[in-house]
CSV table of C-alpha atoms in Angstrom, one decimal:
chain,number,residue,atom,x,y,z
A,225,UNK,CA,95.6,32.0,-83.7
A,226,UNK,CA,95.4,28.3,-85.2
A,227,UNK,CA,93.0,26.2,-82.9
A,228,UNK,CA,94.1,22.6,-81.5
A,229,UNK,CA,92.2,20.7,-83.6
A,230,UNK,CA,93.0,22.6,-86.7
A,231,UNK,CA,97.4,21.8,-85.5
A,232,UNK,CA,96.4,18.4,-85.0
A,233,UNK,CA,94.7,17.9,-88.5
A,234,UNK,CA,97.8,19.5,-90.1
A,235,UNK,CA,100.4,17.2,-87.7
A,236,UNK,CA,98.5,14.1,-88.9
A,237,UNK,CA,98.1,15.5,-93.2
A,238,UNK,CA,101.9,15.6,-92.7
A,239,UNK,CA,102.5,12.3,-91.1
A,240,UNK,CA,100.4,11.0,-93.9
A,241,UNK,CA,102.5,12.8,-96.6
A,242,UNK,CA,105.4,12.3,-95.5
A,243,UNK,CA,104.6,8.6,-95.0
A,244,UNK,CA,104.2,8.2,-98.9
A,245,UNK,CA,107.4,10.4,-99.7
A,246,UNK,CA,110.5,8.0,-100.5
A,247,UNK,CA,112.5,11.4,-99.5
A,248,UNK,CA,113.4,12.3,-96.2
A,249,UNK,CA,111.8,15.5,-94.7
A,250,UNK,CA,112.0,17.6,-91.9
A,251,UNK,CA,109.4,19.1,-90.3
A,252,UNK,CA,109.9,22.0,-87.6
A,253,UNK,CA,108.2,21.4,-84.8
A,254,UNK,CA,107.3,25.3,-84.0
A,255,UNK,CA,104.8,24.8,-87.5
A,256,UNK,CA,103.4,21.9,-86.0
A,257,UNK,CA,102.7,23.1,-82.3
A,258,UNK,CA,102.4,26.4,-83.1
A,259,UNK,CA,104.6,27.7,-80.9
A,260,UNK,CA,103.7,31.2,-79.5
A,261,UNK,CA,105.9,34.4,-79.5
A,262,UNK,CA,106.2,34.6,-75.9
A,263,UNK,CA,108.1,31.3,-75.9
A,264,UNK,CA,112.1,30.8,-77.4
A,265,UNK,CA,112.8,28.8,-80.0
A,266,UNK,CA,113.5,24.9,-79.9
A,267,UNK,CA,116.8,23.9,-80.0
A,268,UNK,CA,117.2,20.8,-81.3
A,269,UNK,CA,121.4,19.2,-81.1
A,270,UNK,CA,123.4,19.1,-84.2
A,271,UNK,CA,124.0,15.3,-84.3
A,272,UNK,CA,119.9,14.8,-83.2
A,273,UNK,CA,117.5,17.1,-85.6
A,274,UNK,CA,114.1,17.1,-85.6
A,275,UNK,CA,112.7,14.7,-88.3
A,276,UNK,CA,109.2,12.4,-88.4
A,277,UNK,CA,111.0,9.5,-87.9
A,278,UNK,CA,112.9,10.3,-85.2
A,279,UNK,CA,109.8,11.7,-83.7
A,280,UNK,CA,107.8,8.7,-84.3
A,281,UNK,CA,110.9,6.1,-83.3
A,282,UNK,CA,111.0,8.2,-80.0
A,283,UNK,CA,107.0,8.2,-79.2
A,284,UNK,CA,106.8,4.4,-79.8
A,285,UNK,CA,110.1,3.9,-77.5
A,286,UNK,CA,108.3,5.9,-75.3
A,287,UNK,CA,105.3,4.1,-74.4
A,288,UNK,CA,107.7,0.8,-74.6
A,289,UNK,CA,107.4,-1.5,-71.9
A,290,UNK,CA,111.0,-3.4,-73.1
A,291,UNK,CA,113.3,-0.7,-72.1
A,292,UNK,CA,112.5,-2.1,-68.5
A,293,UNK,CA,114.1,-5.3,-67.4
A,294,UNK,CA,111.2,-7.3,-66.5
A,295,UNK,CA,109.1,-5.5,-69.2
A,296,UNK,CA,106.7,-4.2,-67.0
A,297,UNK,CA,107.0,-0.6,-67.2
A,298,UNK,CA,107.7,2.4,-69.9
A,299,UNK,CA,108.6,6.6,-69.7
A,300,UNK,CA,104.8,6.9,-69.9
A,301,UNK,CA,104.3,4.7,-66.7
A,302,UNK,CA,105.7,7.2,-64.7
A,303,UNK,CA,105.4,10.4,-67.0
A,304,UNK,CA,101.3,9.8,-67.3
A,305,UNK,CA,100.1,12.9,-70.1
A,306,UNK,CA,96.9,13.2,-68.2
A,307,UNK,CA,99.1,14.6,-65.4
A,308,UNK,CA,101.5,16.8,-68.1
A,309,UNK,CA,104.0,13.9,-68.0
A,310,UNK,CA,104.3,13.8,-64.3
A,311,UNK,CA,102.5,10.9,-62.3
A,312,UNK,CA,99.8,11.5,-59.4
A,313,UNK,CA,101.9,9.8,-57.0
A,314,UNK,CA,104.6,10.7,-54.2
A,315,UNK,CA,107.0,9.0,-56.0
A,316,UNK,CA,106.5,6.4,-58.8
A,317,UNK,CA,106.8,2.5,-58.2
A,318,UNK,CA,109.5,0.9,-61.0
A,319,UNK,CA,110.0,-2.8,-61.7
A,320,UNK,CA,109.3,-5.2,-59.0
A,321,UNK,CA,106.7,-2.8,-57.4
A,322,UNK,CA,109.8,-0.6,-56.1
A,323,UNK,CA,109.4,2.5,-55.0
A,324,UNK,CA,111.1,5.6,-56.1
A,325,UNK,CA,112.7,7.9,-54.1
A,326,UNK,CA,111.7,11.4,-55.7
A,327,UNK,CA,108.5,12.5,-57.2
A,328,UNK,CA,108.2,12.8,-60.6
A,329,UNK,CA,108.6,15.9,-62.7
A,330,UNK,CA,106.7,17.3,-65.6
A,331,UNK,CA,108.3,17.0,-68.5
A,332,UNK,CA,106.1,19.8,-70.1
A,333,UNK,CA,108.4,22.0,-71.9
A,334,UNK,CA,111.7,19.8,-71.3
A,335,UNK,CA,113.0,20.9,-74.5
A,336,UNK,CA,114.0,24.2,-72.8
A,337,UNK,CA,115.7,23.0,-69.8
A,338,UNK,CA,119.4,23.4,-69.6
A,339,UNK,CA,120.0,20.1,-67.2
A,340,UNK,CA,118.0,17.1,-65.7
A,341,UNK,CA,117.3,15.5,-62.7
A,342,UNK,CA,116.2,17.5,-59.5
A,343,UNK,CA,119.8,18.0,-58.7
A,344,UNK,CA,120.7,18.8,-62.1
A,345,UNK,CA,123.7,16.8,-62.6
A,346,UNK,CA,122.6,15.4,-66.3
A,347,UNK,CA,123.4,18.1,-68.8
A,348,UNK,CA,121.3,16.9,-71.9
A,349,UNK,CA,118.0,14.9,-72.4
A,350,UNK,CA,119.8,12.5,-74.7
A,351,UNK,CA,122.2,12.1,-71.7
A,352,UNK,CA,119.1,11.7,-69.4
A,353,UNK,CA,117.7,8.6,-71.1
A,354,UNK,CA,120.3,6.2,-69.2
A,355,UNK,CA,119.3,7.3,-66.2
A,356,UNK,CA,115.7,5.7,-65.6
A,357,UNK,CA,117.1,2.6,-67.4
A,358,UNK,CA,120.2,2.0,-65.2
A,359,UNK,CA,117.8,2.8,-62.2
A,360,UNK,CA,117.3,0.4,-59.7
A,361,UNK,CA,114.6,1.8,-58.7
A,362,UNK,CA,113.3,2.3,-61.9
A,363,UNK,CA,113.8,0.1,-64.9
A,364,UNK,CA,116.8,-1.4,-63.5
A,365,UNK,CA,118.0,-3.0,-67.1
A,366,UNK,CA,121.4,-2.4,-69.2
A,367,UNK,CA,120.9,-0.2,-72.1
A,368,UNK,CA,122.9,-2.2,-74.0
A,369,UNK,CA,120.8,-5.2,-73.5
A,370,UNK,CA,117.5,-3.1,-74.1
A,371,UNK,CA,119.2,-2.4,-77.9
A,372,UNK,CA,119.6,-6.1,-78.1
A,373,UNK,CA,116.1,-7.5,-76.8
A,374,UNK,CA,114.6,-4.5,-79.9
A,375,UNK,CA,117.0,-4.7,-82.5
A,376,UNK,CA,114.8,-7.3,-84.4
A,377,UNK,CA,112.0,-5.1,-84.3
A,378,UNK,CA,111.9,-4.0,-88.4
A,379,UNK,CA,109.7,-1.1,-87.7
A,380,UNK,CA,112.3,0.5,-85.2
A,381,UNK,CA,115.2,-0.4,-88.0
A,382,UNK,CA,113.3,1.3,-90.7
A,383,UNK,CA,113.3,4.3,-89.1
A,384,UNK,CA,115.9,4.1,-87.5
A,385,UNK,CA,117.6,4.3,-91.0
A,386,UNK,CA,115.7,6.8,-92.0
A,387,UNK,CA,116.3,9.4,-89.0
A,388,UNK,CA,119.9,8.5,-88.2
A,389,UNK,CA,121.2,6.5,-91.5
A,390,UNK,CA,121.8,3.7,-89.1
A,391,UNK,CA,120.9,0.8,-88.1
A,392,UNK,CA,119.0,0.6,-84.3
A,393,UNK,CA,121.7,1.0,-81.6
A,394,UNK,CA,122.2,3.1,-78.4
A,395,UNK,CA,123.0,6.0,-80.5
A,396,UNK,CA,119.7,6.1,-82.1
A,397,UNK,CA,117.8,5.4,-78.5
A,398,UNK,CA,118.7,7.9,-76.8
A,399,UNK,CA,118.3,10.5,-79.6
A,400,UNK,CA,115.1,9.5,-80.6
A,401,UNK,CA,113.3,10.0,-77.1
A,402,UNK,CA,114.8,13.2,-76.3
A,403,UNK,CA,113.8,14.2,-80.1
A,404,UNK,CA,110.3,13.1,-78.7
A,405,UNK,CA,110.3,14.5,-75.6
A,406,UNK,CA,111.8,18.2,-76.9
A,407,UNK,CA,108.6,18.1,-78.4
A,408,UNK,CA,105.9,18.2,-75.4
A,409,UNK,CA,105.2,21.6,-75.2
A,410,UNK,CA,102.6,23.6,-73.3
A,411,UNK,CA,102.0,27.4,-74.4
A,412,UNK,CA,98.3,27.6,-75.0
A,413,UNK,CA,97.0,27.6,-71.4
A,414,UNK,CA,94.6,30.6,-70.7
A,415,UNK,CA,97.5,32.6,-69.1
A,416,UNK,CA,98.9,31.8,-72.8
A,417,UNK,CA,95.8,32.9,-74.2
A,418,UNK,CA,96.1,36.4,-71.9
A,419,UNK,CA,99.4,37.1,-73.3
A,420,UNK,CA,98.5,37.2,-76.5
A,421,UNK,CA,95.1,39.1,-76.2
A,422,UNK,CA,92.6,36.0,-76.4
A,423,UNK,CA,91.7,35.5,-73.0
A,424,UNK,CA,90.2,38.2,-70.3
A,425,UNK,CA,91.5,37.3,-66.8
A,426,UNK,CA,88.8,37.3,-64.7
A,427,UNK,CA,88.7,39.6,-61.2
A,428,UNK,CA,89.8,36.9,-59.1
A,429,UNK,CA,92.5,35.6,-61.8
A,430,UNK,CA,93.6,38.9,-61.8
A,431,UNK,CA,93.9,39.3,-58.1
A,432,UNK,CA,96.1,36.2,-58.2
A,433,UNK,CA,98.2,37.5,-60.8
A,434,UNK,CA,99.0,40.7,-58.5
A,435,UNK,CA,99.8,38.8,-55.6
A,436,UNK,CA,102.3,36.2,-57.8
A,437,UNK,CA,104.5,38.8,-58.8
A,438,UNK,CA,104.2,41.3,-55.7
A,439,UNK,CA,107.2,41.6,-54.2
A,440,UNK,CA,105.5,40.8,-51.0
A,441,UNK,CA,104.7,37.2,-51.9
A,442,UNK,CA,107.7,36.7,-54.2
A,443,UNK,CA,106.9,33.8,-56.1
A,444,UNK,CA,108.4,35.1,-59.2
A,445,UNK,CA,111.5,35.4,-57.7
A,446,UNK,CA,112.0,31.8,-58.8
A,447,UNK,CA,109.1,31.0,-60.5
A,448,UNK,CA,110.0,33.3,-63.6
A,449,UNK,CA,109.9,33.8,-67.2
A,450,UNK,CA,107.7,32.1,-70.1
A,451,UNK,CA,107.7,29.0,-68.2
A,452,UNK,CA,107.4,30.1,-64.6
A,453,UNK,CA,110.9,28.8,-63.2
A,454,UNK,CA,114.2,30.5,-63.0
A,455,UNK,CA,115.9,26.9,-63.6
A,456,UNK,CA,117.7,28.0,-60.3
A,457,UNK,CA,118.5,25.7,-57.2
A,458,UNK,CA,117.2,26.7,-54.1
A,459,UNK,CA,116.5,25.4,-50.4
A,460,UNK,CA,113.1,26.1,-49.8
A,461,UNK,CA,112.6,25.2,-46.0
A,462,UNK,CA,111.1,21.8,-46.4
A,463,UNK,CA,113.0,20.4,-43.5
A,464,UNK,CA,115.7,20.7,-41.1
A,465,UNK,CA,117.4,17.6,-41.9
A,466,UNK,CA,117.1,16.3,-45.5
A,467,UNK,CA,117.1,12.5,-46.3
A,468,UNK,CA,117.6,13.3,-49.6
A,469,UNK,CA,120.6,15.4,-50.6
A,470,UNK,CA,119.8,17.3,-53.3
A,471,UNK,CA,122.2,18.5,-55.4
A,472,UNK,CA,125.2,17.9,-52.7
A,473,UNK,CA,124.5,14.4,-54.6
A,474,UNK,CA,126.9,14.8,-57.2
A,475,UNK,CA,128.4,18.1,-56.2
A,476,UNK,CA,129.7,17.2,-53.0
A,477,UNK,CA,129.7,20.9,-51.9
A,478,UNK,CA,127.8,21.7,-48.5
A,479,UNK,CA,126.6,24.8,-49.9
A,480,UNK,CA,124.3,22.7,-52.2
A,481,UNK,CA,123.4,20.1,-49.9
A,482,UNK,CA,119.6,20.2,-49.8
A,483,UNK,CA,119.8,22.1,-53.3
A,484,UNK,CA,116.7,21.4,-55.8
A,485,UNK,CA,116.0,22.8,-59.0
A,486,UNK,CA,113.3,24.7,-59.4
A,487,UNK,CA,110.4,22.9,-60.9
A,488,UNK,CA,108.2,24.7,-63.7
A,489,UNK,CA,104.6,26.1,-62.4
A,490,UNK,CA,103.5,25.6,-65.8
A,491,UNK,CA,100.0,22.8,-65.1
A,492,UNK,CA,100.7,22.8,-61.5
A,493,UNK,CA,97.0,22.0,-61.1
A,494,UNK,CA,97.6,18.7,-62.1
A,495,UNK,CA,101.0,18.1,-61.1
A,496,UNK,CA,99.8,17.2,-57.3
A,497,UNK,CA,101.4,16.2,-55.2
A,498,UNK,CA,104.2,18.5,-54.8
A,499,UNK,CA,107.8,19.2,-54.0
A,500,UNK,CA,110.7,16.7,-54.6
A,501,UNK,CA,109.6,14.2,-52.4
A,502,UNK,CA,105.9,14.5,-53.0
A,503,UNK,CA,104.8,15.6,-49.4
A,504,UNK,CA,102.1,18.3,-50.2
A,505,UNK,CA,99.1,16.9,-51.8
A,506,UNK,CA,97.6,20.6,-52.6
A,507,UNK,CA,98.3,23.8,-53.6
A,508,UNK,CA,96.4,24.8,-50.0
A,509,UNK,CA,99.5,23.0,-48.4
A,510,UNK,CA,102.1,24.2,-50.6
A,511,UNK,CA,101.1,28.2,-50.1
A,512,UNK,CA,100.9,27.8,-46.1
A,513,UNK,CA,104.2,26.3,-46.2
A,514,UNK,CA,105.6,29.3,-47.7
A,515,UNK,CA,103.5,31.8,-46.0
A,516,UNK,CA,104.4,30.0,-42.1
A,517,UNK,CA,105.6,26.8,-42.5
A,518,UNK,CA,109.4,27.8,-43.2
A,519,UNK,CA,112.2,25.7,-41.6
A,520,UNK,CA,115.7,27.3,-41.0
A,521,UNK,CA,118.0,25.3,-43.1
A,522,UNK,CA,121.2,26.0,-43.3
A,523,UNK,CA,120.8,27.2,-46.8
A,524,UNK,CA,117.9,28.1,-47.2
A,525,UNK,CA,117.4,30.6,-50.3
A,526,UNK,CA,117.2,34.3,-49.4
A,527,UNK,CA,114.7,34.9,-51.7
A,528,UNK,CA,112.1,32.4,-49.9
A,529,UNK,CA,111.0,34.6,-46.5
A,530,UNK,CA,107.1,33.5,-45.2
A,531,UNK,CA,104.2,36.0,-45.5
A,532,UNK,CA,101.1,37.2,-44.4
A,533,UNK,CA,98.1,36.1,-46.9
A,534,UNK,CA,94.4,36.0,-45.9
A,535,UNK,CA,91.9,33.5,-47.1
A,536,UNK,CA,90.5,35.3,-50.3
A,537,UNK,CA,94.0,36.5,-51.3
A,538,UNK,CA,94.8,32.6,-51.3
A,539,UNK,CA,91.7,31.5,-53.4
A,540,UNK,CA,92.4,34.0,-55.4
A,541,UNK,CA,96.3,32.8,-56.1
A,542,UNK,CA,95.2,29.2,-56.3
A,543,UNK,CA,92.7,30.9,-59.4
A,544,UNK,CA,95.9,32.4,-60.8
A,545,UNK,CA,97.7,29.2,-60.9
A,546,UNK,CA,94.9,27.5,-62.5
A,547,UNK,CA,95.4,29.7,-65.3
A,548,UNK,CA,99.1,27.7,-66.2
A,549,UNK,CA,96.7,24.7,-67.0
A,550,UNK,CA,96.7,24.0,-70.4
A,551,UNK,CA,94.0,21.5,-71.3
A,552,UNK,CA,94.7,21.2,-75.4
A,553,UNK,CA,98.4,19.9,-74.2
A,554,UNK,CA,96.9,17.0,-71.3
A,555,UNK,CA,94.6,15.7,-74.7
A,556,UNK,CA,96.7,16.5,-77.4
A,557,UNK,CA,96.6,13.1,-79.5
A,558,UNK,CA,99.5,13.3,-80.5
A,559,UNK,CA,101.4,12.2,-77.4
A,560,UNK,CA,98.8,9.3,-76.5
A,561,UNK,CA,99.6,5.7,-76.9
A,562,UNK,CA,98.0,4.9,-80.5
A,563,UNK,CA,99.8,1.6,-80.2
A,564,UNK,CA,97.4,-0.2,-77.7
């Protein structure tokens, strides 16, 4: 297996070479973040393929405080890497110091994802990118005007042209973060490191592992496959009466009213605080909800049912879940701001 440093050394000999090439070249981004076997391929959209430019047009647009109206905030504001792209908050504050109204997901591993938003009502990440901009809440600026206030930065028209053979527009914006953002991937956690035969689970980590897939806790049940979620909706017993609708949002269907998707387990360490609104600060919390804090809600999933844990059967599930940490992603240079 290649080490971190070793992927990062490579990433950067081919920015550099690639840099002096007058001919366009595409990279794939399973060579440079060595993705494992246990994890699908990338799909990257027809009209958006992966390329260096686009990659490095989407990272600086990223960090990029003029995409918000007042240009006080960027992605990164809210989606902080030392958190895997979530934020430590209950929800984020926007422009103007307002303050969100969900909490903010990871965006580790977006790039698999098959729609956005905790209701799920955005089917693409290109798609995606309007919504923080158009956000009250959140940026609260015209995406047209954002195209407008950078289209005289010659840095973003140079490669703009070189990734999209155009010059800087709404087009290119959009397609250029979610070429960034496909790229965030964590698969070298030690769990990672278990599944491919590098990394010995320890007694208690093993315990954990046990309990996560018995069918007496049930957490698999929705927190499944390579990157621990199902991509499901589900009511999970949060509340009686929701303030926020969930996916009935854009539905309109009481059957998903209080509908979320499922989120990924996948650094939950450092994902705190937890659920959609942010109202568990710990993974303590989160488990006794589950095991006796239930509420009835009229649709609440069948697959979530409380249960009986003790005190060294939790430990040993919070161990288990501190296994989905992957430190190399949280540091990897390249998705830090190099700009400041």
């Amino acid at each position: 297996m290649i080490s971190s440093s070793k992927i990062y050394i490579l990433f950067y000999s081919i920015l550099l070479i690639v840099s002096c090439n007058k001919q366009d070249t595409i990279i794939s981004p399973e060579e440079l973040l060595n993705i494992p076997l246990h994890f699908p391929e990338i799909v990257f959209p027809d009209d958006n393929p992966f390329s260096n430019e686009s990659w490095e047009l989407g990272k600086m647009l990223f960090f990029d405080n003029a995409l918000s109206a007042d240009n006080s905030i960027s992605c990164a504001s809210c989606h902080k890497n030392q958190f895997a792209f979530a934020d430590n908050n209950a929800v984020s504050t926007g422009i103007q110091n307002r303050a969100g109204t969900r909490n903010v997901p990871s965006l580790s591993n977006v790039a698999y994802h098959p729609y956005f938003t905790r209701e799920g009502g955005v089917p693409s990440l290109e798609m995606q990118v309007f919504v923080p901009i158009q956000e009250h809440n959140e940026f609260d600026f015209n995406i047209i005007a954002a195209v407008e206030r950078l289209e005289n930065n010659s840095l973003y028209q140079e490669l703009s042209q070189k990734a999209y053979g155009r010059n800087f527009d709404v087009f290119v914006l959009v397609r250029a973060l979610a070429n960034f953002e496909r790229t965030l991937i964590s698969s070298n956690s030690k769990y990672d490191q278990f599944i491919e035969g590098n990394y010995m689970l320890n007694e208690q980590e093993l315990l954990g592992k046990e309990l996560f897939f018995s069918e007496r806790l049930a957490c698999s049940s929705c927190h499944s496959g390579f990157d621990f979620t199902n991509y499901g909706f589900a009511n999970n017993g949060l509340y009686l009466q929701y303030i926020d609708e969930g996916k009935y949002r854009f539905s309109n269907d009481s059957t998903d009213l209080a509908l979320f998707k499922t989120p990924s387990l996948r650094n939950v360490e450092l994902t705190a605080p937890y659920m959609h609104d942010g109202s568990f600060n710990t993974l303590d919390q989160v488990i006794d909800h589950y095991a006796q804090g239930i509420q009835l809600h009229q649709n609440l999933s069948e697959e979530i049912k409380e249960f009986e844990i003790t005190t060294v059967e939790k430990a040993a599930l919070i161990s288990f879940l501190k296994t989905l940490t992957d430190r190399s992603f949280v540091s990897n240079p390249l998705f830090q701001n190099t700009s400041e």
